[in-house]
Coordinates of N, CA, C and O in Angstrom, one line a residue:
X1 N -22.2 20.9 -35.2 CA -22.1 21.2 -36.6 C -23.2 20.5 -37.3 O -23.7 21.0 -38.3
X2 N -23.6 19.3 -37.0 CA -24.3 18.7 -37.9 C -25.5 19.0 -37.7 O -26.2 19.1 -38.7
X3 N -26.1 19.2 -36.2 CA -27.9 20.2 -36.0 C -27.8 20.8 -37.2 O -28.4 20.3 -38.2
X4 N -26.9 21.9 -37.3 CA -26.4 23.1 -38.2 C -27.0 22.6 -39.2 O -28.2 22.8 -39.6
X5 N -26.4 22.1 -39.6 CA -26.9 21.2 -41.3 C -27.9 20.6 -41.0 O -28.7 20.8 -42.0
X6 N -28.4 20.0 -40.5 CA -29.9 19.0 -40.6 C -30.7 20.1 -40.3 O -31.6 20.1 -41.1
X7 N -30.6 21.1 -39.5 CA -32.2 22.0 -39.4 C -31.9 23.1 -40.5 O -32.9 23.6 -40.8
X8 N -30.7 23.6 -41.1 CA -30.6 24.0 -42.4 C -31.2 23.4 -43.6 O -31.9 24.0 -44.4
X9 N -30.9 22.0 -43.8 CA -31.4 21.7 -44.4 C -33.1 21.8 -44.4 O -33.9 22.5 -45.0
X10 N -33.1 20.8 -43.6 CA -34.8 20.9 -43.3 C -35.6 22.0 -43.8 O -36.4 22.0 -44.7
X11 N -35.1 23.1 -43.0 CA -36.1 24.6 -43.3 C -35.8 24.7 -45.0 O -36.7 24.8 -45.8
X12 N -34.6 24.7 -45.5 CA -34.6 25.0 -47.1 C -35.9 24.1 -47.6 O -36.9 24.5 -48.2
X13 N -35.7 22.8 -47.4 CA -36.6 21.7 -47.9 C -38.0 21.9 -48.0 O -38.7 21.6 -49.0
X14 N -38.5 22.7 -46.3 CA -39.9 23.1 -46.2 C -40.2 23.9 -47.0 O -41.2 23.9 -47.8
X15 N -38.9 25.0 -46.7 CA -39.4 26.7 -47.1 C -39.8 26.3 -48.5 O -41.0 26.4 -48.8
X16 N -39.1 25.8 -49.4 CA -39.4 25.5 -51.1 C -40.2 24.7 -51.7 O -40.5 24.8 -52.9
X17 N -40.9 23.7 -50.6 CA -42.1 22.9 -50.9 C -43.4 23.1 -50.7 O -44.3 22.6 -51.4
X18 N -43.6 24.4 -49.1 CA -44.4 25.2 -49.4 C -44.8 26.3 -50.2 O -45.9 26.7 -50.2
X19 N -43.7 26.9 -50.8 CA -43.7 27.7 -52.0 C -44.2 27.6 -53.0 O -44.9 28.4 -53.6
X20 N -43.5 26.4 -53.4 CA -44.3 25.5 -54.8 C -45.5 25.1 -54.4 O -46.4 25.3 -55.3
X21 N -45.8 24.6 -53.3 CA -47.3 24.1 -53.0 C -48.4 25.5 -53.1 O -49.6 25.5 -53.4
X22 N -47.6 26.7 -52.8 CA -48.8 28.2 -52.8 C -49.3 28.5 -54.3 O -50.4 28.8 -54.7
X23 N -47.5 28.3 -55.2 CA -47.7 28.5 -56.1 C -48.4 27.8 -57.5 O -48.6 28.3 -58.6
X24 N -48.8 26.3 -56.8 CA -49.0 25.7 -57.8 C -50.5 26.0 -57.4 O -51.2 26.4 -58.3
X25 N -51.1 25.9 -56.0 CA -52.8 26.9 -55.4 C -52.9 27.7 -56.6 O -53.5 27.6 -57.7
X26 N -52.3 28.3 -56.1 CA -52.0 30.2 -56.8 C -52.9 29.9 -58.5 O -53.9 30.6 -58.8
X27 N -52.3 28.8 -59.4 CA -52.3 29.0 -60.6 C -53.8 27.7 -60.6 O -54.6 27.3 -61.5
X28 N -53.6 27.6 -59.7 CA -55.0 26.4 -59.6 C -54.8 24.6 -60.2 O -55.6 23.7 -60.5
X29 N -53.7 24.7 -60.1 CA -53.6 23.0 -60.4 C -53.5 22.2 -59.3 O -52.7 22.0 -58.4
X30 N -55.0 21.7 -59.8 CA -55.4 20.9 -59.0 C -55.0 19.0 -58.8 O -55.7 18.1 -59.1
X31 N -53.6 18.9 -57.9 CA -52.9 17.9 -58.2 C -52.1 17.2 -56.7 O -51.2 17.8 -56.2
X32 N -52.5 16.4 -56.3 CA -51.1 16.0 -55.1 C -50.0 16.5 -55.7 O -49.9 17.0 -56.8
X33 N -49.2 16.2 -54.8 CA -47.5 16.9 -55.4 C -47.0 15.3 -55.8 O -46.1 15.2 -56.6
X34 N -47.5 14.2 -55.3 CA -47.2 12.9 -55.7 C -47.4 12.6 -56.8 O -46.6 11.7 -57.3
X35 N -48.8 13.2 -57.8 CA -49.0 13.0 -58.7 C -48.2 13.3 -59.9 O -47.7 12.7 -60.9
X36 N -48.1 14.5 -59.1 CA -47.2 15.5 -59.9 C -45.7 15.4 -60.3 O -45.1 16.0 -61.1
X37 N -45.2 14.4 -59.4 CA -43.5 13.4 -59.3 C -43.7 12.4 -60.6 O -43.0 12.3 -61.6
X38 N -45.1 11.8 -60.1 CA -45.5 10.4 -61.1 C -45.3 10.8 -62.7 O -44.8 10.1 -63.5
X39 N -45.9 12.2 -63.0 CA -46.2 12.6 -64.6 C -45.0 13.6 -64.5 O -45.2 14.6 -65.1
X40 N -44.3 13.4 -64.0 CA -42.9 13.9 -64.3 C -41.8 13.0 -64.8 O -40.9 13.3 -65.6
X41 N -42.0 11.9 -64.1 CA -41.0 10.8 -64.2 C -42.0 9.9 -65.6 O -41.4 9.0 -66.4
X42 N -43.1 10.1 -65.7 CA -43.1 9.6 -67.1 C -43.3 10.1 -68.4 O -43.5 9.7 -69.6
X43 N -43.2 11.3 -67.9 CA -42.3 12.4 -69.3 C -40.6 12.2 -69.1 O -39.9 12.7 -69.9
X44 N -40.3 11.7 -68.2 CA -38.8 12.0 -68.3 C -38.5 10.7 -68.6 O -37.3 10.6 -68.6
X45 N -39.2 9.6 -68.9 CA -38.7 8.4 -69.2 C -39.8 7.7 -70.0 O -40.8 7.0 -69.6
X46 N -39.3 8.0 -71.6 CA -41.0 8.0 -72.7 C -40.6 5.7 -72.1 O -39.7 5.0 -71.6
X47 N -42.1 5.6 -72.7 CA -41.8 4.0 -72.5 C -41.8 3.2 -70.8 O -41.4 2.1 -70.6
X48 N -42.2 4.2 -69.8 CA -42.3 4.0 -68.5 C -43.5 2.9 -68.5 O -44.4 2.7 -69.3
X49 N -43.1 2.3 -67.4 CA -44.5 1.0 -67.1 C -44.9 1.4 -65.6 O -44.3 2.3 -64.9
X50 N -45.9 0.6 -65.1 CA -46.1 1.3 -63.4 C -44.8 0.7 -62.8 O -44.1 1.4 -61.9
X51 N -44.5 -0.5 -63.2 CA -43.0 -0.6 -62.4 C -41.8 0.0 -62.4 O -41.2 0.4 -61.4
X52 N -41.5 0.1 -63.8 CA -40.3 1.0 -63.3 C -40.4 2.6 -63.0 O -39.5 3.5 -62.8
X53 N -41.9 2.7 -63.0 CA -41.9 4.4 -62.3 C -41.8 4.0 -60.8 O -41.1 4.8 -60.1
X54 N -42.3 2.9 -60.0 CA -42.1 2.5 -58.7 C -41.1 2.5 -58.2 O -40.8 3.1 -57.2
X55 N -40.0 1.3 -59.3 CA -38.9 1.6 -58.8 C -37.9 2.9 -59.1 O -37.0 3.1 -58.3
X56 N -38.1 3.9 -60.1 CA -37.5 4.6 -60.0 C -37.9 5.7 -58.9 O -37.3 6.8 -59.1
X57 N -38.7 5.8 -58.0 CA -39.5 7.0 -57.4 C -39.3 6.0 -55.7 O -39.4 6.6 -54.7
X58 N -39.0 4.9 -55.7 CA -39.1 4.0 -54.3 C -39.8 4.0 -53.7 O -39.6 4.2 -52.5
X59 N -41.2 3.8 -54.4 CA -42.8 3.9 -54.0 C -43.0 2.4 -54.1 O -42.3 1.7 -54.8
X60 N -43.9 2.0 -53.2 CA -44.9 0.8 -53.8 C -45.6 0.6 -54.7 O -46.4 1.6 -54.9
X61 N -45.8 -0.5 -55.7 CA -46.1 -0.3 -56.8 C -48.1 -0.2 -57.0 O -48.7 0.4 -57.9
X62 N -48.5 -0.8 -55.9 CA -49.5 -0.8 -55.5 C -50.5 0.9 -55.2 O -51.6 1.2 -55.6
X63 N -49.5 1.7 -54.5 CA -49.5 3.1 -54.4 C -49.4 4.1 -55.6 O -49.9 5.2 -55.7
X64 N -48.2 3.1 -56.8 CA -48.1 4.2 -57.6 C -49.6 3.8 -58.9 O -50.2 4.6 -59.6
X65 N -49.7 2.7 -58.8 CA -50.9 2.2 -59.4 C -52.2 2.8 -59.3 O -52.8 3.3 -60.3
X66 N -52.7 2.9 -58.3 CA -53.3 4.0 -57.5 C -53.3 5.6 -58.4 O -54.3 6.1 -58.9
X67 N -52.0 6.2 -58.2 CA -51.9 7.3 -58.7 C -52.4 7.5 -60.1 O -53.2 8.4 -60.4
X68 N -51.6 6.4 -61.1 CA -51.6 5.9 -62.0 C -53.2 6.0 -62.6 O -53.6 6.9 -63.4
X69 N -53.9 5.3 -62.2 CA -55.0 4.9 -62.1 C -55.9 6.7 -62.2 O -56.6 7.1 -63.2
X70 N -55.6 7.6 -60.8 CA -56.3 8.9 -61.4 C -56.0 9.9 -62.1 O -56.8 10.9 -62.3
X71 N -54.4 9.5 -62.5 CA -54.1 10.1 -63.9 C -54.8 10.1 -65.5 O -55.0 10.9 -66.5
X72 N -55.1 8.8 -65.2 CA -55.7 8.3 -66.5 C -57.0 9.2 -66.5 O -57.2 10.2 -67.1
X73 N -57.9 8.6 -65.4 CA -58.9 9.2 -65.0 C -59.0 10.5 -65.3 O -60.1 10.7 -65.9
X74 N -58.0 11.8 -65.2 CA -57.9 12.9 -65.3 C -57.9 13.6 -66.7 O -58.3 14.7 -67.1
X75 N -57.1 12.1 -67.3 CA -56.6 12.2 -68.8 C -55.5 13.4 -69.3 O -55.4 14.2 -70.3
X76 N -54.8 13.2 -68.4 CA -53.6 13.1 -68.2 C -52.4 12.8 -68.7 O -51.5 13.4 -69.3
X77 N -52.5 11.3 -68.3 CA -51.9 10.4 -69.2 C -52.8 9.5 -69.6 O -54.0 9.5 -69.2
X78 N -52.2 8.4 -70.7 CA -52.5 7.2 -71.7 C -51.7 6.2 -71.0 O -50.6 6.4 -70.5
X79 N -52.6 4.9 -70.8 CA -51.6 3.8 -71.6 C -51.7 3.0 -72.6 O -52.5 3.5 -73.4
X80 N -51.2 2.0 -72.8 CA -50.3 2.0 -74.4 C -50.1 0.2 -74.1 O -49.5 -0.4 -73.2
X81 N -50.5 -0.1 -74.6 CA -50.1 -2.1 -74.8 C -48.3 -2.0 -74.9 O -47.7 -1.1 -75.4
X82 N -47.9 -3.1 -74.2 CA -46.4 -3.2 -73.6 C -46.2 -4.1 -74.9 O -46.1 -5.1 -74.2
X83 N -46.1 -4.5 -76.8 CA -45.4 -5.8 -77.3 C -44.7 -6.7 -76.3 O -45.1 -7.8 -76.4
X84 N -43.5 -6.1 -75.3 CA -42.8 -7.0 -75.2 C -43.4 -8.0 -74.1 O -42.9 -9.0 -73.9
X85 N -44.8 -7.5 -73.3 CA -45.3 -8.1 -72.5 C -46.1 -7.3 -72.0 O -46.2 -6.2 -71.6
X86 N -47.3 -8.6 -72.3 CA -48.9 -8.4 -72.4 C -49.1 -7.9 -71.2 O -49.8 -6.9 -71.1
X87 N -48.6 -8.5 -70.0 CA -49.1 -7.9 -68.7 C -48.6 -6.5 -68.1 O -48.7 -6.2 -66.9
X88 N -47.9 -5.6 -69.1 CA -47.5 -4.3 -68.7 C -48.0 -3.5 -69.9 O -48.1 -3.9 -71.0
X89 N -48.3 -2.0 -69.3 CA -48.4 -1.3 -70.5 C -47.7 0.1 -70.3 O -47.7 0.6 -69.2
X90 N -47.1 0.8 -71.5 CA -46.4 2.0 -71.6 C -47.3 3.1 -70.9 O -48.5 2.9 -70.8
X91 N -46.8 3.9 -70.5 CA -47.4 5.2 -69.6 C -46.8 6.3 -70.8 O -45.6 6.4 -71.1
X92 N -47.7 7.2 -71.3 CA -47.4 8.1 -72.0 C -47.8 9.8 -71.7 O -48.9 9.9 -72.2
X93 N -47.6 10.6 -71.2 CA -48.0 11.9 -70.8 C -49.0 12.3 -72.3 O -48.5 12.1 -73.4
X94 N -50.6 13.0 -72.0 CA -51.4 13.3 -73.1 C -51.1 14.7 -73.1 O -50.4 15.1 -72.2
X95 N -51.6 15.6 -74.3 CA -51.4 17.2 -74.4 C -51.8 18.0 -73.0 O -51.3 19.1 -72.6
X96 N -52.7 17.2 -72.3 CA -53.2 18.0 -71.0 C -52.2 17.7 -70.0 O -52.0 18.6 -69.2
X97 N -51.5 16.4 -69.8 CA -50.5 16.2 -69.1 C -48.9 16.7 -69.6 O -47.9 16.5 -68.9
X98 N -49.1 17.2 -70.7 CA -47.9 17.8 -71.2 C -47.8 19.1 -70.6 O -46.9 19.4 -69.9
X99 N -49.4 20.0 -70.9 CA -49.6 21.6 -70.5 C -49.4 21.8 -68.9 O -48.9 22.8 -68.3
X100 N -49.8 20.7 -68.5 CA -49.7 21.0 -66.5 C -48.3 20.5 -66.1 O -48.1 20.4 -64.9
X101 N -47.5 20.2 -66.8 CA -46.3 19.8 -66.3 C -45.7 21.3 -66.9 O -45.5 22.0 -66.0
X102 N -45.5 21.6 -67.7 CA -45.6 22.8 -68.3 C -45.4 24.2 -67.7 O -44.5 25.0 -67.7
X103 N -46.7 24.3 -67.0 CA -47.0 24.9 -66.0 C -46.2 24.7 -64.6 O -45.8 25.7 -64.1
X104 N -46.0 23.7 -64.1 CA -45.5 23.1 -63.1 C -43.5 23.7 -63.1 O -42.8 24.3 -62.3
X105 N -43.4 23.1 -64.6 CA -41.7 23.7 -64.7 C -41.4 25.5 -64.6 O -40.3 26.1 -64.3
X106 N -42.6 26.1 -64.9 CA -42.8 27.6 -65.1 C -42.6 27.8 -63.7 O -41.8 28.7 -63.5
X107 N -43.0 27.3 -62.8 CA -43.2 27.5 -61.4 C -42.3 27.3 -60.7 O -42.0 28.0 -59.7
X108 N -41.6 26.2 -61.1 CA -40.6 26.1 -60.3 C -39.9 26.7 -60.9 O -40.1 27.7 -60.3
X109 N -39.1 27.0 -61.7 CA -38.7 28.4 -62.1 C -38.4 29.5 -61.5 O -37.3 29.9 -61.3
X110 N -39.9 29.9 -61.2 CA -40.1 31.3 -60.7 C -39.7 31.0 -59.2 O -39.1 31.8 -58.6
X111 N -40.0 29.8 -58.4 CA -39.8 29.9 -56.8 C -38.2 29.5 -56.9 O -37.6 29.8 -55.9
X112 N -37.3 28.8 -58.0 CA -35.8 29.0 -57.8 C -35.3 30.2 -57.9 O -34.3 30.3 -57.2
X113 N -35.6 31.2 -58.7 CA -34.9 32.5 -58.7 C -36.1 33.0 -57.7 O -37.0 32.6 -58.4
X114 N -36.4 33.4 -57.2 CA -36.9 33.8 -55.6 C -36.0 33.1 -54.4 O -35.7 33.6 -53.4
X115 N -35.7 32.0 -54.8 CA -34.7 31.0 -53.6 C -33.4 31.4 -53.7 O -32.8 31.5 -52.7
X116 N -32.8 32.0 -55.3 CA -32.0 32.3 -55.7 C -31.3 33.5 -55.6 O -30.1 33.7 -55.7
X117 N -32.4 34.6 -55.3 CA -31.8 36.0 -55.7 C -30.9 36.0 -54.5 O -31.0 35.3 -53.5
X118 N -29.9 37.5 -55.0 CA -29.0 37.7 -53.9 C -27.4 36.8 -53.6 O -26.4 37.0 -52.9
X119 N -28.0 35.4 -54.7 CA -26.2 34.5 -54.6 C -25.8 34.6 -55.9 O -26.6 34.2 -56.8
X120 N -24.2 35.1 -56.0 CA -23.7 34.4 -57.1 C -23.2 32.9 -57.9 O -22.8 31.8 -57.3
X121 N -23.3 33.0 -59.0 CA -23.3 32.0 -59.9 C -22.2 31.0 -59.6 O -22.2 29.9 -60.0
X122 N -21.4 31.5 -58.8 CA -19.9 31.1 -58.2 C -20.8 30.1 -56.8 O -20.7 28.9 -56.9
X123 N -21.4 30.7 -55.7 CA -22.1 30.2 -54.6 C -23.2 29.7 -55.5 O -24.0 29.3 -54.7
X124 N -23.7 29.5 -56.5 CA -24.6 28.4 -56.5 C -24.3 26.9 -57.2 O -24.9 25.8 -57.0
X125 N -23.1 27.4 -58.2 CA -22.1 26.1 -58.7 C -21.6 25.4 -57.2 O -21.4 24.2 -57.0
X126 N -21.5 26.4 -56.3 CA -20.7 25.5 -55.1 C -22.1 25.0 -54.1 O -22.2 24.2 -53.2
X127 N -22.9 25.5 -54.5 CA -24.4 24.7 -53.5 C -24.5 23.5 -54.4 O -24.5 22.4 -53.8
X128 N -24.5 23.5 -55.4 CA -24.9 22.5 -56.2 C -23.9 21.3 -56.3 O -24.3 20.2 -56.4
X129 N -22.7 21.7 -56.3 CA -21.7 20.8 -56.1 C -21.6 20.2 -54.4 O -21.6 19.0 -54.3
X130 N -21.6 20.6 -53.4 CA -22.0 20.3 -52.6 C -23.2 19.7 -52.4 O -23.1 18.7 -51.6
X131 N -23.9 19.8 -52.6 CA -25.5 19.0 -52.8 C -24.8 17.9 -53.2 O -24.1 17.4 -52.3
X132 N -24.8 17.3 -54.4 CA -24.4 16.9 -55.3 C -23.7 15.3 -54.7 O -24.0 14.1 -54.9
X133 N -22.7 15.9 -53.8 CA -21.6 15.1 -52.9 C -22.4 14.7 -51.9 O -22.4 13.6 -51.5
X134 N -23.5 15.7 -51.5 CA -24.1 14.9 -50.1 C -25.0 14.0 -50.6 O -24.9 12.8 -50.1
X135 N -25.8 14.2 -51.5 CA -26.6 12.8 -52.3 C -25.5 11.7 -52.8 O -26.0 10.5 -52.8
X136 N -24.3 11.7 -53.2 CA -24.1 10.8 -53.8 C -23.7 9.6 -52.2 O -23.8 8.5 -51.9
X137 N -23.0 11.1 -51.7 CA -22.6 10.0 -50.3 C -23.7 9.2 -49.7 O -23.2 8.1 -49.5
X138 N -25.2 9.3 -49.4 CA -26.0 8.9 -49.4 C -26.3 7.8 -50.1 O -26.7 6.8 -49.5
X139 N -26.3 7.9 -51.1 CA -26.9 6.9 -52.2 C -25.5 5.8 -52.2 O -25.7 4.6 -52.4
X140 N -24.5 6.2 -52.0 CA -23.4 5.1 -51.9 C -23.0 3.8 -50.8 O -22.3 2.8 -50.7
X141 N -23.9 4.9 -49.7 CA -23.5 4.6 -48.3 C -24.8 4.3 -47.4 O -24.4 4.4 -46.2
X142 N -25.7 4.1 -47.5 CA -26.8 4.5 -47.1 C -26.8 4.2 -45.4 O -26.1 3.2 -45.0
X143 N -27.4 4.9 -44.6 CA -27.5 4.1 -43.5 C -28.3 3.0 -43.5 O -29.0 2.8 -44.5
X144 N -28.3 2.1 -42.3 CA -29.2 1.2 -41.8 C -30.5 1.5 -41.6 O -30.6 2.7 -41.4
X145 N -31.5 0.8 -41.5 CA -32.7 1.1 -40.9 C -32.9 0.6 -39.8 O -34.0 0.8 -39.3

């Protein structure tokens, strides 16, 4: 039973990462998918610094710095002087990093109802509730390394 679920899982995981990966080709944004987590999570959290995008994403901070770094570059995002401490500064998404996340949410979108069609609203409250239970169990429990 549990193959069952682990190579279930798996293939859902691929099949939707490659999809998103065609479709974000497709529209031409030109982006790692890493990048693309980073200027997500600092739109979803106004006031982000490189650290706690690190720790919220469980990257190295060094790596997300990095990222960080050719966002700006991209102009993308801004940073912003931290008041409460000189050695950090706010990460803010700019209009261009607003438009391609933008784009990005549009897309996923479109590859969930393609993932979607064919189940009812009833089977996807219960995928999602089930999901839901297997992350939490995870996050509560974690295995060893």
């Amino acid at each position: 039973m549990s193959y069952s679920v682990n190579e279930t899982l798996h293939q859902l995981i691929h099949a939707y990462k490659k999809q998103l990966r065609i479709s974000i080709q497709e529209q031409r944004i030109d982006l790692p998918v890493n990048h693309i987590r980073v200027l997500k999570g600092i739109c979803k959290y106004p006031q982000s610094t490189a650290r706690s995008i690190a720790l919220k994403m469980n990257q190295d901070k060094a790596q997300i710095t990095r990222v960080l770094n050719e966002l700006v570059q991209s102009k993308l995002i801004k940073k912003t002087d931290n008041p409460n401490d000189r050695r950090s500064q706010f990460l803010a998404p700019t209009a261009s990093g607003k438009k391609i996340l933008e784009k990005v949410h549009n897309l996923e979108t479109e590859v969930i109802a393609v993932m979607t069609h064919n189940l009812s609203e009833k089977e996807l409250k219960a995928f999602a509730h089930i999901a839901s239970v297997m992350i939490e169990n995870l996050t509560k429990h974690p295995t060893s390394d």
